[in-house]
mmCIF file of C-alpha atoms in Angstrom:
data_model
loop_
_atom_site.group_PDB
_atom_site.id
_atom_site.type_symbol
_atom_site.label_atom_id
_atom_site.label_comp_id
_atom_site.label_asym_id
_atom_site.label_seq_id
_atom_site.Cartn_x
_atom_site.Cartn_y
_atom_site.Cartn_z
ATOM 1 C CA MET A 1 -23.623 -81.111 -25.004
ATOM 2 C CA LYS A 2 -24.663 -83.856 -27.407
ATOM 3 C CA LYS A 3 -28.285 -82.865 -26.851
ATOM 4 C CA ILE A 4 -27.517 -79.261 -27.851
ATOM 5 C CA LYS A 5 -25.682 -80.393 -30.994
ATOM 6 C CA LYS A 6 -28.594 -82.632 -31.829
ATOM 7 C CA LEU A 7 -31.042 -79.727 -31.576
ATOM 8 C CA TYR A 8 -28.783 -77.368 -33.558
ATOM 9 C CA ASN A 9 -28.910 -79.240 -36.853
ATOM 10 C CA ARG A 10 -29.193 -78.041 -40.444
ATOM 11 C CA THR A 11 -32.969 -77.579 -40.198
ATOM 12 C CA THR A 12 -32.667 -75.421 -37.078
ATOM 13 C CA ARG A 13 -29.986 -73.267 -38.701
ATOM 14 C CA THR A 14 -32.168 -72.770 -41.754
ATOM 15 C CA ILE A 15 -35.131 -71.713 -39.619
ATOM 16 C CA LEU A 16 -32.983 -69.219 -37.666
ATOM 17 C CA ILE A 17 -31.575 -67.755 -40.890
ATOM 18 C CA LEU A 18 -35.084 -67.357 -42.310
ATOM 19 C CA ILE A 19 -36.313 -65.661 -39.120
ATOM 20 C CA ALA A 20 -33.331 -63.255 -39.157
ATOM 21 C CA ALA A 21 -33.930 -62.504 -42.837
ATOM 22 C CA LEU A 22 -37.595 -61.759 -42.147
ATOM 23 C CA ILE A 23 -36.698 -59.421 -39.268
ATOM 24 C CA PHE A 24 -34.138 -57.469 -41.310
ATOM 25 C CA GLY A 25 -36.430 -57.454 -44.319
ATOM 26 C CA PHE A 26 -39.312 -56.024 -42.296
ATOM 27 C CA ALA A 27 -37.036 -53.382 -40.744
ATOM 28 C CA GLY A 28 -35.798 -52.385 -44.191
ATOM 29 C CA TYR A 29 -39.370 -52.174 -45.454
ATOM 30 C CA LYS A 30 -40.374 -49.874 -42.577
ATOM 31 C CA VAL A 31 -37.400 -47.568 -43.211
ATOM 32 C CA THR A 32 -38.170 -47.424 -46.928
ATOM 33 C CA ALA A 33 -41.881 -46.861 -46.301
ATOM 34 C CA SER A 34 -41.102 -44.076 -43.846
ATOM 35 C CA HIS A 35 -38.761 -42.432 -46.363
ATOM 36 C CA VAL A 36 -41.358 -42.662 -49.134
ATOM 37 C CA GLU A 37 -44.030 -41.243 -46.810
ATOM 38 C CA ASP A 38 -41.792 -38.258 -46.036
ATOM 39 C CA GLN A 39 -41.466 -37.685 -49.786
ATOM 40 C CA ILE A 40 -45.224 -37.554 -50.422
ATOM 41 C CA THR A 41 -46.797 -36.363 -47.142
ATOM 42 C CA THR A 42 -47.097 -32.592 -46.751
ATOM 43 C CA ALA A 43 -47.288 -30.288 -43.726
ATOM 44 C CA PRO A 44 -47.787 -26.531 -43.257
ATOM 45 C CA VAL A 45 -44.716 -24.314 -42.896
ATOM 46 C CA LEU A 46 -44.073 -20.563 -42.874
ATOM 47 C CA VAL A 47 -41.976 -19.374 -45.841
ATOM 48 C CA ALA A 48 -40.755 -16.065 -47.228
ATOM 49 C CA LYS A 49 -43.070 -14.646 -49.925
ATOM 50 C CA GLY A 50 -40.132 -12.895 -51.551
ATOM 51 C CA ASP A 51 -36.519 -12.268 -50.627
ATOM 52 C CA ILE A 52 -36.302 -10.921 -47.064
ATOM 53 C CA GLY A 53 -33.206 -8.842 -46.419
ATOM 54 C CA PRO A 54 -30.922 -9.013 -43.370
ATOM 55 C CA PHE A 55 -32.517 -7.665 -40.174
ATOM 56 C CA GLN A 56 -35.839 -7.044 -41.953
ATOM 57 C CA GLU A 57 -38.933 -7.521 -39.797
ATOM 58 C CA LEU A 58 -40.988 -10.669 -40.391
ATOM 59 C CA THR A 59 -44.636 -9.786 -40.942
ATOM 60 C CA LYS A 60 -47.788 -11.276 -42.433
ATOM 61 C CA ASP A 61 -47.068 -9.216 -45.549
ATOM 62 C CA ASN A 62 -43.703 -10.819 -46.344
ATOM 63 C CA THR A 63 -44.380 -14.371 -45.127
ATOM 64 C CA GLN A 64 -47.013 -16.994 -45.885
ATOM 65 C CA VAL A 65 -47.971 -20.522 -44.880
ATOM 66 C CA VAL A 66 -47.628 -23.155 -47.622
ATOM 67 C CA GLN A 67 -47.751 -26.946 -47.798
ATOM 68 C CA LYS A 68 -44.395 -28.646 -48.313
ATOM 69 C CA VAL A 69 -43.380 -32.297 -48.278
ATOM 70 C CA ILE A 70 -42.044 -33.258 -44.859
ATOM 71 C CA SER A 71 -38.586 -34.106 -46.215
ATOM 72 C CA GLU A 72 -38.154 -30.459 -47.306
ATOM 73 C CA ILE A 73 -39.110 -28.955 -43.932
ATOM 74 C CA PRO A 74 -36.212 -28.288 -41.520
ATOM 75 C CA GLU A 75 -36.672 -29.577 -37.989
ATOM 76 C CA ASN A 76 -36.746 -26.081 -36.437
ATOM 77 C CA ALA A 77 -38.983 -24.482 -39.072
ATOM 78 C CA ILE A 78 -41.832 -22.181 -38.015
ATOM 79 C CA LYS A 79 -45.190 -23.803 -38.806
ATOM 80 C CA ASN A 80 -47.357 -20.665 -38.783
ATOM 81 C CA PHE A 81 -47.199 -16.924 -38.139
ATOM 82 C CA ASP A 82 -48.618 -17.315 -34.616
ATOM 83 C CA GLU A 83 -45.322 -18.897 -33.546
ATOM 84 C CA LEU A 84 -43.533 -15.600 -34.195
ATOM 85 C CA LYS A 85 -43.378 -12.780 -31.667
ATOM 86 C CA VAL A 86 -45.338 -10.118 -33.539
ATOM 87 C CA GLY A 87 -43.427 -6.845 -33.811
ATOM 88 C CA ASP A 88 -40.179 -8.339 -32.498
ATOM 89 C CA SER A 89 -39.143 -11.008 -35.011
ATOM 90 C CA PHE A 90 -36.453 -10.109 -37.541
ATOM 91 C CA ALA A 91 -34.336 -11.951 -40.085
ATOM 92 C CA SER A 92 -30.753 -12.551 -39.015
ATOM 93 C CA SER A 93 -27.731 -11.198 -40.899
ATOM 94 C CA ILE A 94 -28.283 -13.596 -43.830
ATOM 95 C CA GLY A 95 -32.010 -12.966 -44.421
ATOM 96 C CA PHE A 96 -34.324 -15.425 -46.205
ATOM 97 C CA MET A 97 -34.708 -16.290 -49.895
ATOM 98 C CA ALA A 98 -38.169 -16.463 -51.466
ATOM 99 C CA GLY A 99 -39.924 -19.755 -50.752
ATOM 100 C CA VAL A 100 -37.448 -20.834 -48.084
ATOM 101 C CA PRO A 101 -38.923 -22.011 -44.744
ATOM 102 C CA ILE A 102 -38.502 -19.567 -41.872
ATOM 103 C CA GLN A 103 -36.259 -21.314 -39.333
ATOM 104 C CA GLN A 104 -36.194 -20.423 -35.647
ATOM 105 C CA ASN A 105 -32.393 -20.297 -35.441
ATOM 106 C CA TYR A 106 -32.277 -17.687 -38.232
ATOM 107 C CA ILE A 107 -34.642 -15.312 -36.426
ATOM 108 C CA THR A 108 -33.498 -12.579 -34.075
ATOM 109 C CA THR A 109 -35.190 -10.021 -31.846
ATOM 110 C CA ALA A 110 -34.496 -6.313 -31.579
ATOM 111 C CA ALA A 111 -32.586 -6.873 -28.340
ATOM 112 C CA GLN A 112 -30.481 -9.718 -29.811
ATOM 113 C CA SER A 113 -29.848 -8.147 -33.216
ATOM 114 C CA LYS A 114 -26.315 -7.107 -34.181
ATOM 115 C CA LEU A 115 -27.765 -3.717 -35.088
ATOM 116 C CA GLY A 116 -29.321 -3.378 -31.652
ATOM 117 C CA THR A 117 -32.871 -2.365 -30.846
ATOM 118 C CA SER A 118 -32.845 0.182 -33.686
ATOM 119 C CA VAL A 119 -34.064 -2.544 -36.060
ATOM 120 C CA GLY A 120 -37.332 -2.625 -34.146
ATOM 121 C CA LEU A 121 -38.037 1.079 -34.486
ATOM 122 C CA THR A 122 -41.028 1.996 -36.610
ATOM 123 C CA LYS A 123 -41.043 5.086 -38.816
ATOM 124 C CA GLY A 124 -41.038 8.302 -36.802
ATOM 125 C CA MET A 125 -39.865 6.654 -33.584
ATOM 126 C CA HIS A 126 -36.564 7.258 -31.793
ATOM 127 C CA GLU A 127 -34.621 6.016 -28.790
ATOM 128 C CA ILE A 128 -33.622 8.415 -26.025
ATOM 129 C CA GLY A 129 -31.636 7.835 -22.854
ATOM 130 C CA VAL A 130 -32.838 9.122 -19.496
ATOM 131 C CA THR A 131 -30.455 9.570 -16.566
ATOM 132 C CA THR A 132 -31.852 7.773 -13.552
ATOM 133 C CA ASP A 133 -31.234 6.085 -10.202
ATOM 134 C CA LEU A 134 -33.216 3.784 -7.911
ATOM 135 C CA THR A 135 -35.440 6.597 -6.662
ATOM 136 C CA MET A 136 -36.261 7.960 -10.093
ATOM 137 C CA SER A 137 -36.910 4.532 -11.630
ATOM 138 C CA ALA A 138 -39.504 3.028 -9.275
ATOM 139 C CA GLY A 139 -36.900 1.356 -7.085
ATOM 140 C CA GLY A 140 -35.234 -0.393 -10.002
ATOM 141 C CA GLU A 141 -38.372 -2.298 -10.980
ATOM 142 C CA ILE A 142 -38.423 -0.859 -14.504
ATOM 143 C CA MET A 143 -37.343 -3.455 -17.068
ATOM 144 C CA PRO A 144 -37.239 -3.628 -20.887
ATOM 145 C CA GLY A 145 -40.752 -4.180 -22.217
ATOM 146 C CA THR A 146 -42.459 -2.288 -19.403
ATOM 147 C CA LYS A 147 -44.371 0.975 -19.886
ATOM 148 C CA VAL A 148 -43.756 4.184 -17.953
ATOM 149 C CA ASN A 149 -45.137 7.675 -17.475
ATOM 150 C CA VAL A 150 -42.561 10.475 -17.565
ATOM 151 C CA VAL A 151 -42.657 13.249 -14.951
ATOM 152 C CA GLY A 152 -40.194 16.146 -14.711
ATOM 153 C CA SER A 153 -39.086 17.989 -11.586
ATOM 154 C CA TYR A 154 -36.888 21.058 -11.035
ATOM 155 C CA LYS A 155 -36.339 23.847 -8.508
ATOM 156 C CA ASP A 156 -37.403 27.378 -9.350
ATOM 157 C CA GLY A 157 -34.318 29.562 -8.913
ATOM 158 C CA ARG A 158 -36.344 32.546 -7.772
ATOM 159 C CA THR A 159 -38.719 30.942 -5.277
ATOM 160 C CA ASN A 160 -36.710 27.782 -4.501
ATOM 161 C CA GLU A 161 -39.952 25.847 -4.944
ATOM 162 C CA THR A 162 -40.031 22.413 -6.560
ATOM 163 C CA ILE A 163 -41.918 22.504 -9.847
ATOM 164 C CA THR A 164 -43.450 19.300 -11.204
ATOM 165 C CA LEU A 165 -43.912 18.866 -14.947
ATOM 166 C CA SER A 166 -46.282 16.349 -16.485
ATOM 167 C CA ASP A 167 -47.755 15.838 -19.927
ATOM 168 C CA ALA A 168 -50.551 13.499 -21.047
ATOM 169 C CA LYS A 169 -48.485 12.766 -24.152
ATOM 170 C CA LEU A 170 -45.651 11.378 -22.035
ATOM 171 C CA THR A 171 -47.580 8.350 -20.791
ATOM 172 C CA ASN A 172 -47.324 4.610 -21.522
ATOM 173 C CA ILE A 173 -43.895 4.982 -23.072
ATOM 174 C CA LYS A 174 -42.063 1.758 -23.896
ATOM 175 C CA VAL A 175 -38.805 0.940 -22.096
ATOM 176 C CA VAL A 176 -36.207 -0.510 -24.478
ATOM 177 C CA LYS A 177 -33.054 -0.906 -22.375
ATOM 178 C CA VAL A 178 -31.888 -0.516 -18.786
ATOM 179 C CA LYS A 179 -28.141 -0.009 -18.183
ATOM 180 C CA ASN A 180 -25.955 0.455 -15.126
ATOM 181 C CA SER A 181 -23.235 3.082 -14.610
ATOM 182 C CA GLU A 182 -20.756 0.933 -16.547
ATOM 183 C CA GLY A 183 -22.985 0.906 -19.615
ATOM 184 C CA LEU A 184 -23.850 -2.760 -19.147
ATOM 185 C CA THR A 185 -27.360 -4.102 -19.571
ATOM 186 C CA ILE A 186 -28.729 -4.979 -16.152
ATOM 187 C CA ASP A 187 -28.989 -8.736 -15.736
ATOM 188 C CA PRO A 188 -30.278 -10.233 -12.447
ATOM 189 C CA THR A 189 -28.015 -13.268 -12.970
ATOM 190 C CA SER A 190 -24.881 -11.118 -13.333
ATOM 191 C CA THR A 191 -22.521 -9.967 -10.572
ATOM 192 C CA ALA A 192 -22.408 -6.481 -12.135
ATOM 193 C CA SER A 193 -24.221 -3.554 -10.531
ATOM 194 C CA GLN A 194 -28.010 -3.867 -10.573
ATOM 195 C CA VAL A 195 -28.547 -0.138 -9.976
ATOM 196 C CA PRO A 196 -29.961 1.563 -13.094
ATOM 197 C CA ALA A 197 -28.097 4.628 -14.372
ATOM 198 C CA VAL A 198 -29.646 5.055 -17.819
ATOM 199 C CA ILE A 199 -33.022 3.936 -19.129
ATOM 200 C CA VAL A 200 -33.622 4.008 -22.878
ATOM 201 C CA LEU A 201 -37.141 4.879 -24.025
ATOM 202 C CA GLU A 202 -38.854 4.547 -27.402
ATOM 203 C CA VAL A 203 -40.430 7.912 -28.242
ATOM 204 C CA ASN A 204 -41.618 10.069 -31.115
ATOM 205 C CA GLU A 205 -40.045 13.424 -32.034
ATOM 206 C CA MET A 206 -42.311 15.523 -29.810
ATOM 207 C CA GLN A 207 -41.839 13.235 -26.808
ATOM 208 C CA ALA A 208 -38.065 13.288 -27.287
ATOM 209 C CA GLN A 209 -37.984 17.091 -27.283
ATOM 210 C CA ARG A 210 -40.119 17.273 -24.158
ATOM 211 C CA ILE A 211 -37.954 14.747 -22.279
ATOM 212 C CA VAL A 212 -34.770 16.605 -23.257
ATOM 213 C CA ASP A 213 -36.347 19.795 -21.882
ATOM 214 C CA TYR A 214 -37.209 18.020 -18.619
ATOM 215 C CA GLN A 215 -33.656 16.683 -18.230
ATOM 216 C CA GLU A 216 -32.047 20.050 -18.954
ATOM 217 C CA LYS A 217 -34.209 21.736 -16.314
ATOM 218 C CA GLY A 218 -33.886 19.127 -13.583
ATOM 219 C CA LYS A 219 -34.728 15.477 -13.011
ATOM 220 C CA VAL A 220 -36.874 12.955 -14.853
ATOM 221 C CA TYR A 221 -38.916 10.460 -12.835
ATOM 222 C CA LEU A 222 -40.297 7.315 -14.462
ATOM 223 C CA MET A 223 -43.506 5.842 -13.058
ATOM 224 C CA LEU A 224 -44.085 2.175 -13.868
ATOM 225 C CA THR A 225 -47.542 1.652 -15.399
ATOM 226 C CA GLY A 226 -47.508 -1.874 -16.801
ATOM 227 C CA THR A 227 -45.949 -4.025 -19.490
ATOM 228 C CA ASP A 228 -45.689 -3.876 -23.255
ATOM 229 C CA GLN A 229 -48.150 -6.796 -23.509
ATOM 230 C CA LYS A 230 -51.003 -4.888 -21.849
#
């Protein structure tokens, strides 16, 4: 005990205090230096060129990449346009002000939007529902984002023969939604029915009229051809 007291004298205490001061001083310097660096170092970030309204699509025309100091860039900001899903990235209900970084948590997709998939429709395009079942929808393999060919089928009242209707303009049509008989979106993780009852397609005016004609005459079969990415 006496030996410990002998070692822990005034000189030792002074040395320990100096060491502690140096450690805290260095830590403070690093924090300050890091803060200053964030104030002067820049990085690329995607911002709104002008005011972007609620649910407006984000495109290369209304966004741009600029250099901003790191301290002004939110953690979840989009760094460049390639990080967006082209054709399916929209502002949320609050939009973006000019010059403000585009943040991931303020972006929505057509499927997630409060206005539904209608926000993703381009001019001249419409959504139409097609009555279906497992047989008429490729065994239930048709999902949103896939492409289908539309084929009609009905029985001739005079000859009782089955007539098949097809049109080259009713090919590679985009599937927007798939719902069950309860009107719920089919989700493989849900306990709700997985049997499709209605499939919503994105079509132009002519295609819509032709599909309505097919449905009024008989049945509409959807042949899976691929995905929206192909």
